[in-house]
Amino acid sequence: MIDARLQKIYERSYGSLKNSLEPKVEKTGNYAANINDWAKALQPYNKDLAGRIDEKREVGFANVERLGLPRYKHRTILLTEFLKNRGEYFREMESEKFFVSLEPLNHGLGRIGKAGLNRKEVIELIFAFIAPENQDQYKVLLNQFFDNIFGGTIVVDKNGNPFFEFIRGNQTGVGKGNVDIEFRVWRDNFTKNFKYSFEDEIIREIAHMAIMSVPHSGEGREMIFLTGYYELVIARKDKSSRPQVFFLDYRDNVKFTIEDLEKVELS
């Protein structure tokens, strides 16, 4: 019963919107469908919503920084500059692996990206997909990357109630809405206590840490979280370090919020 009602909520969320549009989406570049592709597919059905969804990836990155949320170290560099001084930029990240996103400067060219690459693989990705004569048409979003323990999304409704879905491993599948969710956390409508779809106490502690990393005010039943859509991962910088939360994206547009959770009984 709980799973069915949770699914009812999830069907109102961003992931479900993307699922419903998936047959209509054209892939661009070396990504599975991204947020801008979903906007394009939605245009014939709801131009207003499509316009609000169609934001550049940098918007989410900038929002994370604006809120002071913990995130991967990163740099944005023109591709030609990166290739000239790649050793310097790699060292600046202070990680052995990287997430790289190759963003076109102009419309019409595909976006290319992949996570978990070493230095050699980053360069191979660039030369595999971007011809030398087109290198001046791209910029590089270079990010630290640490192997993900968990990845997921948190949607906070307009009343400040969080709904957290996550899986083991990378966050990508949750954001695309094409994986089965392993873990869910929400707040009880009456007590405002957190409720869990799983029993593991260690994972509950990690999930609670992630939710409490979202900006919030008040205490106990009066605690209110900042409305919006968050993408995040939980990772260790090395084998001896404790798990940490890293936010990948934050959007505060209305299309990322879900209907008030208190309208759906979860108990």
C-alpha positions as a LaTeX table, in Angstrom:
\begin{tabular}{lrrr}
\hline
Residue & $x$ (\AA) & $y$ (\AA) & $z$ (\AA) \\
\hline
Met1 & 0.00 & 0.00 & 0.00 \\
Ile2 & 2.79 & 2.41 & 0.88 \\
Asp3 & 4.63 & 1.74 & $-2.37$ \\
Ala4 & 1.51 & 2.38 & $-4.45$ \\
Arg5 & 0.85 & 5.70 & $-2.76$ \\
Leu6 & 4.48 & 6.73 & $-2.99$ \\
Gln7 & 4.35 & 5.95 & $-6.68$ \\
Lys8 & 1.30 & 8.18 & $-6.97$ \\
Ile9 & 3.39 & 11.06 & $-5.65$ \\
Tyr10 & 6.34 & 10.18 & $-7.84$ \\
Glu11 & 4.12 & 10.21 & $-10.93$ \\
Arg12 & 3.68 & 13.94 & $-10.35$ \\
Ser13 & 7.41 & 14.52 & $-10.21$ \\
Tyr14 & 10.00 & 15.50 & $-12.76$ \\
Gly15 & 11.13 & 11.91 & $-13.35$ \\
Ser16 & 7.66 & 10.83 & $-14.40$ \\
Leu17 & 7.35 & 13.76 & $-16.80$ \\
Lys18 & 10.50 & 12.58 & $-18.54$ \\
Asn19 & 9.28 & 8.98 & $-18.63$ \\
Ser20 & 6.05 & 10.02 & $-20.33$ \\
Leu21 & 7.96 & 11.98 & $-22.97$ \\
Glu22 & 10.72 & 9.43 & $-23.57$ \\
Pro23 & 9.35 & 8.03 & $-26.86$ \\
Lys24 & 9.18 & 11.59 & $-28.24$ \\
Val25 & 12.68 & 12.69 & $-27.25$ \\
Glu26 & 15.52 & 12.98 & $-29.73$ \\
Lys27 & 18.97 & 12.28 & $-28.34$ \\
Thr28 & 21.52 & 15.08 & $-28.78$ \\
Gly29 & 25.25 & 14.51 & $-28.58$ \\
Asn30 & 26.57 & 11.66 & $-26.44$ \\
Tyr31 & 24.00 & 12.03 & $-23.65$ \\
Ala32 & 20.86 & 10.14 & $-22.98$ \\
Ala33 & 18.02 & 12.64 & $-23.03$ \\
Asn34 & 18.80 & 15.65 & $-20.88$ \\
Ile35 & 16.65 & 18.43 & $-19.47$ \\
Asn36 & 16.75 & 20.50 & $-22.66$ \\
Asp37 & 15.69 & 17.51 & $-24.76$ \\
Trp38 & 12.68 & 16.97 & $-22.49$ \\
Ala39 & 11.76 & 20.62 & $-22.98$ \\
Lys40 & 11.92 & 20.23 & $-26.75$ \\
Ala41 & 9.67 & 17.17 & $-26.65$ \\
Leu42 & 7.18 & 18.98 & $-24.43$ \\
Gln43 & 6.85 & 22.02 & $-26.71$ \\
Pro44 & 3.86 & 20.73 & $-28.76$ \\
Tyr45 & 1.93 & 19.89 & $-25.59$ \\
Asn46 & 2.69 & 22.71 & $-23.16$ \\
Lys47 & 4.84 & 25.59 & $-24.41$ \\
Asp48 & 4.75 & 27.42 & $-21.08$ \\
Leu49 & 6.04 & 24.44 & $-19.11$ \\
Ala50 & 8.58 & 23.64 & $-21.81$ \\
Gly51 & 9.92 & 27.18 & $-21.60$ \\
Arg52 & 10.35 & 26.95 & $-17.85$ \\
Ile53 & 12.14 & 23.60 & $-18.09$ \\
Asp54 & 14.54 & 24.70 & $-20.83$ \\
Glu55 & 17.40 & 26.00 & $-18.70$ \\
Lys56 & 21.11 & 25.55 & $-19.24$ \\
Arg57 & 22.94 & 23.06 & $-17.04$ \\
Glu58 & 25.05 & 25.91 & $-15.69$ \\
Val59 & 21.92 & 27.34 & $-14.06$ \\
Gly60 & 21.75 & 24.38 & $-11.70$ \\
Phe61 & 25.48 & 24.56 & $-10.96$ \\
Ala62 & 25.22 & 28.28 & $-10.21$ \\
Asn63 & 22.24 & 27.70 & $-7.91$ \\
Val64 & 24.22 & 25.14 & $-5.91$ \\
Glu65 & 27.00 & 27.66 & $-5.46$ \\
Arg66 & 24.59 & 30.46 & $-4.62$ \\
Leu67 & 23.12 & 28.42 & $-1.78$ \\
Gly68 & 26.54 & 27.38 & $-0.53$ \\
Leu69 & 25.69 & 23.68 & $-0.84$ \\
Pro70 & 28.55 & 21.16 & $-0.67$ \\
Arg71 & 29.59 & 20.19 & $-4.18$ \\
Tyr72 & 32.41 & 18.83 & $-6.27$ \\
Lys73 & 35.28 & 21.16 & $-7.08$ \\
His74 & 34.86 & 22.33 & $-10.67$ \\
Arg75 & 36.03 & 24.65 & $-13.44$ \\
Thr76 & 34.55 & 25.88 & $-16.72$ \\
Ile77 & 37.15 & 26.46 & $-19.43$ \\
Leu78 & 37.17 & 26.95 & $-23.18$ \\
Leu79 & 38.06 & 23.60 & $-24.74$ \\
Thr80 & 41.06 & 25.00 & $-26.60$ \\
Glu81 & 42.45 & 26.47 & $-23.36$ \\
Phe82 & 41.83 & 23.22 & $-21.49$ \\
Leu83 & 43.73 & 21.17 & $-24.07$ \\
Lys84 & 46.73 & 23.52 & $-23.86$ \\
Asn85 & 46.95 & 23.35 & $-20.05$ \\
Arg86 & 45.09 & 20.17 & $-19.18$ \\
Gly87 & 47.66 & 18.99 & $-16.64$ \\
Glu88 & 47.15 & 22.13 & $-14.58$ \\
Tyr89 & 43.36 & 21.83 & $-14.65$ \\
Phe90 & 43.41 & 18.13 & $-13.76$ \\
Arg91 & 45.68 & 18.78 & $-10.75$ \\
Glu92 & 43.39 & 21.58 & $-9.60$ \\
Met93 & 40.52 & 19.10 & $-9.18$ \\
Glu94 & 42.43 & 17.06 & $-6.56$ \\
Ser95 & 40.85 & 13.77 & $-7.65$ \\
Glu96 & 41.87 & 10.76 & $-9.71$ \\
Lys97 & 38.57 & 10.64 & $-11.61$ \\
Phe98 & 36.47 & 13.33 & $-13.23$ \\
Phe99 & 33.05 & 14.21 & $-14.53$ \\
Val100 & 33.40 & 16.10 & $-17.79$ \\
Ser101 & 30.71 & 17.87 & $-19.78$ \\
Leu102 & 31.55 & 19.32 & $-23.19$ \\
Glu103 & 29.10 & 22.14 & $-23.82$ \\
Pro104 & 28.62 & 23.73 & $-27.26$ \\
Leu105 & 28.93 & 27.50 & $-27.40$ \\
Asn106 & 26.22 & 27.63 & $-30.06$ \\
His107 & 22.95 & 25.81 & $-30.62$ \\
Gly108 & 22.96 & 22.96 & $-33.09$ \\
Leu109 & 25.89 & 21.02 & $-31.68$ \\
Gly110 & 25.43 & 18.11 & $-29.31$ \\
Arg111 & 26.44 & 18.09 & $-25.65$ \\
Ile112 & 28.87 & 15.34 & $-24.66$ \\
Gly113 & 29.53 & 14.13 & $-21.14$ \\
Lys114 & 30.52 & 11.25 & $-18.92$ \\
Ala115 & 31.40 & 10.61 & $-15.27$ \\
Gly116 & 34.12 & 8.55 & $-13.64$ \\
Leu117 & 36.83 & 9.12 & $-16.27$ \\
Asn118 & 40.55 & 9.21 & $-15.61$ \\
Arg119 & 42.78 & 11.78 & $-17.32$ \\
Lys120 & 43.48 & 9.64 & $-20.37$ \\
Glu121 & 39.80 & 8.81 & $-20.82$ \\
Val122 & 38.81 & 12.50 & $-20.67$ \\
Ile123 & 41.15 & 13.30 & $-23.56$ \\
Glu124 & 39.98 & 10.23 & $-25.49$ \\
Leu125 & 36.36 & 11.35 & $-25.07$ \\
Ile126 & 37.16 & 14.80 & $-26.45$ \\
Phe127 & 38.93 & 13.54 & $-29.57$ \\
Ala128 & 36.39 & 10.78 & $-30.16$ \\
Phe129 & 33.46 & 13.19 & $-30.42$ \\
Ile130 & 34.84 & 16.62 & $-31.35$ \\
Ala131 & 36.77 & 17.16 & $-34.57$ \\
Pro132 & 39.84 & 19.42 & $-34.25$ \\
Glu133 & 38.22 & 22.08 & $-36.43$ \\
Asn134 & 35.26 & 22.26 & $-34.00$ \\
Gln135 & 37.23 & 22.48 & $-30.77$ \\
Asp136 & 36.83 & 26.26 & $-30.61$ \\
Gln137 & 33.05 & 25.74 & $-30.54$ \\
Tyr138 & 33.04 & 24.07 & $-27.10$ \\
Lys139 & 33.74 & 24.74 & $-23.46$ \\
Val140 & 34.58 & 22.17 & $-20.79$ \\
Leu141 & 32.81 & 21.75 & $-17.45$ \\
Leu142 & 35.42 & 19.80 & $-15.49$ \\
Asn143 & 34.40 & 18.40 & $-12.11$ \\
Gln144 & 35.91 & 16.29 & $-9.39$ \\
Phe145 & 34.46 & 12.82 & $-9.21$ \\
Phe146 & 34.48 & 10.24 & $-6.43$ \\
Asp147 & 32.84 & 6.84 & $-6.78$ \\
Asn148 & 29.24 & 7.21 & $-5.65$ \\
Ile149 & 27.89 & 5.15 & $-2.76$ \\
Phe150 & 24.37 & 6.46 & $-3.36$ \\
Gly151 & 22.77 & 8.91 & $-5.76$ \\
Gly152 & 19.32 & 10.45 & $-5.87$ \\
Thr153 & 16.98 & 13.42 & $-5.98$ \\
Ile154 & 15.18 & 15.39 & $-3.31$ \\
Val155 & 12.01 & 17.27 & $-4.21$ \\
Val156 & 10.73 & 19.75 & $-1.61$ \\
Asp157 & 7.12 & 20.85 & $-1.99$ \\
Lys158 & 5.88 & 24.41 & $-1.55$ \\
Asn159 & 5.19 & 23.74 & 2.14 \\
Gly160 & 8.79 & 22.71 & 2.82 \\
Asn161 & 8.29 & 18.93 & 2.96 \\
Pro162 & 11.10 & 16.83 & 1.41 \\
Phe163 & 10.68 & 13.64 & $-0.61$ \\
Phe164 & 13.96 & 11.76 & $-1.17$ \\
Glu165 & 14.49 & 8.95 & $-3.69$ \\
Phe166 & 17.85 & 7.27 & $-4.15$ \\
Ile167 & 19.68 & 4.17 & $-5.29$ \\
Arg168 & 23.06 & 2.53 & $-4.79$ \\
Gly169 & 25.66 & 3.88 & $-7.20$ \\
Asn170 & 25.47 & 6.81 & $-9.59$ \\
Gln171 & 22.70 & 9.39 & $-9.52$ \\
Thr172 & 22.20 & 9.51 & $-13.29$ \\
Gly173 & 19.46 & 6.90 & $-13.56$ \\
Val174 & 17.35 & 8.57 & $-10.87$ \\
Gly175 & 17.55 & 11.93 & $-12.62$ \\
Lys176 & 16.54 & 10.34 & $-15.91$ \\
Gly177 & 13.73 & 8.39 & $-14.27$ \\
Asn178 & 14.78 & 5.11 & $-15.91$ \\
Val179 & 15.75 & 2.99 & $-12.88$ \\
Asp180 & 13.84 & 1.28 & $-10.10$ \\
Ile181 & 14.09 & 3.32 & $-6.92$ \\
Glu182 & 15.62 & 1.35 & $-4.03$ \\
Phe183 & 15.06 & 3.79 & $-1.17$ \\
Arg184 & 12.50 & 6.48 & $-0.33$ \\
Val185 & 12.25 & 8.91 & 2.58 \\
Trp186 & 9.40 & 11.32 & 3.34 \\
Arg187 & 7.86 & 13.15 & 6.30 \\
Asp188 & 4.79 & 11.98 & 8.15 \\
Asn189 & 1.97 & 14.42 & 7.46 \\
Phe190 & 0.94 & 14.72 & 11.11 \\
Thr191 & 4.02 & 14.09 & 13.27 \\
Lys192 & 6.51 & 15.51 & 10.72 \\
Asn193 & 8.83 & 12.63 & 11.61 \\
Phe194 & 10.81 & 11.09 & 8.77 \\
Lys195 & 9.50 & 7.79 & 7.44 \\
Tyr196 & 11.47 & 5.25 & 5.44 \\
Ser197 & 10.69 & 2.56 & 2.89 \\
Phe198 & 13.62 & 0.47 & 4.20 \\
Glu199 & 14.93 & $-0.82$ & 7.54 \\
Asp200 & 18.72 & $-0.56$ & 7.32 \\
Glu201 & 19.78 & 1.80 & 10.14 \\
Ile202 & 23.10 & 2.80 & 8.57 \\
Ile203 & 21.44 & 3.76 & 5.29 \\
Arg204 & 18.77 & 5.64 & 7.28 \\
Glu205 & 21.52 & 7.68 & 8.95 \\
Ile206 & 23.08 & 8.48 & 5.59 \\
Ala207 & 19.69 & 9.46 & 4.13 \\
His208 & 18.99 & 11.71 & 7.11 \\
Met209 & 22.40 & 13.35 & 6.68 \\
Ala210 & 21.58 & 14.04 & 3.02 \\
Ile211 & 18.17 & 15.56 & 3.75 \\
Met212 & 19.56 & 17.72 & 6.54 \\
Ser213 & 22.11 & 19.09 & 4.06 \\
Val214 & 19.22 & 20.79 & 2.23 \\
Pro215 & 18.80 & 24.41 & 3.40 \\
His216 & 16.16 & 24.57 & 6.13 \\
Ser217 & 14.91 & 26.66 & 9.02 \\
Gly218 & 13.16 & 25.90 & 12.30 \\
Glu219 & 13.38 & 22.81 & 14.46 \\
Gly220 & 11.37 & 19.65 & 15.04 \\
Arg221 & 7.83 & 19.81 & 13.66 \\
Glu222 & 8.41 & 23.42 & 12.62 \\
Met223 & 11.33 & 22.57 & 10.34 \\
Ile224 & 10.85 & 23.89 & 6.80 \\
Phe225 & 13.09 & 22.92 & 3.87 \\
Leu226 & 13.82 & 25.15 & 0.87 \\
Thr227 & 11.41 & 24.36 & $-1.96$ \\
Gly228 & 12.83 & 22.99 & $-5.19$ \\
Tyr229 & 14.51 & 20.09 & $-6.96$ \\
Tyr230 & 17.93 & 18.81 & $-5.85$ \\
Glu231 & 20.26 & 16.26 & $-7.43$ \\
Leu232 & 22.92 & 14.82 & $-5.13$ \\
Val233 & 25.31 & 11.97 & $-4.48$ \\
Ile234 & 26.84 & 10.47 & $-1.37$ \\
Ala235 & 30.49 & 9.56 & $-1.87$ \\
Arg236 & 33.81 & 9.04 & $-0.10$ \\
Lys237 & 36.89 & 10.98 & $-1.19$ \\
Asp238 & 38.95 & 7.90 & $-0.32$ \\
Lys239 & 38.46 & 4.54 & 1.38 \\
Ser240 & 39.29 & 5.90 & 4.84 \\
Ser241 & 37.01 & 8.97 & 4.75 \\
Arg242 & 33.42 & 9.25 & 5.92 \\
Pro243 & 30.56 & 9.49 & 3.39 \\
Gln244 & 29.88 & 13.05 & 2.25 \\
Val245 & 27.02 & 14.72 & 0.42 \\
Phe246 & 27.77 & 16.47 & $-2.87$ \\
Phe247 & 25.01 & 18.42 & $-4.63$ \\
Leu248 & 25.01 & 18.33 & $-8.43$ \\
Asp249 & 22.05 & 20.54 & $-9.27$ \\
Tyr250 & 19.35 & 22.72 & $-7.73$ \\
Arg251 & 16.34 & 24.19 & $-9.52$ \\
Asp252 & 13.74 & 26.40 & $-7.90$ \\
Asn253 & 11.33 & 26.64 & $-10.83$ \\
Val254 & 7.78 & 25.52 & $-10.10$ \\
Lys255 & 7.88 & 22.57 & $-12.51$ \\
Phe256 & 10.27 & 20.70 & $-10.23$ \\
Thr257 & 7.99 & 20.76 & $-7.20$ \\
Ile258 & 5.33 & 18.14 & $-6.57$ \\
Glu259 & 1.85 & 18.60 & $-5.18$ \\
Asp260 & 1.60 & 18.97 & $-1.42$ \\
Leu261 & 2.63 & 15.70 & 0.18 \\
Glu262 & 0.12 & 16.15 & 2.98 \\
Lys263 & $-2.68$ & 15.63 & 0.45 \\
Val264 & $-1.63$ & 11.99 & 0.03 \\
Glu265 & $-1.84$ & 9.73 & 3.08 \\
Leu266 & 1.34 & 7.66 & 3.38 \\
Ser267 & 0.70 & 5.72 & 6.57 \\
\hline
\end{tabular}
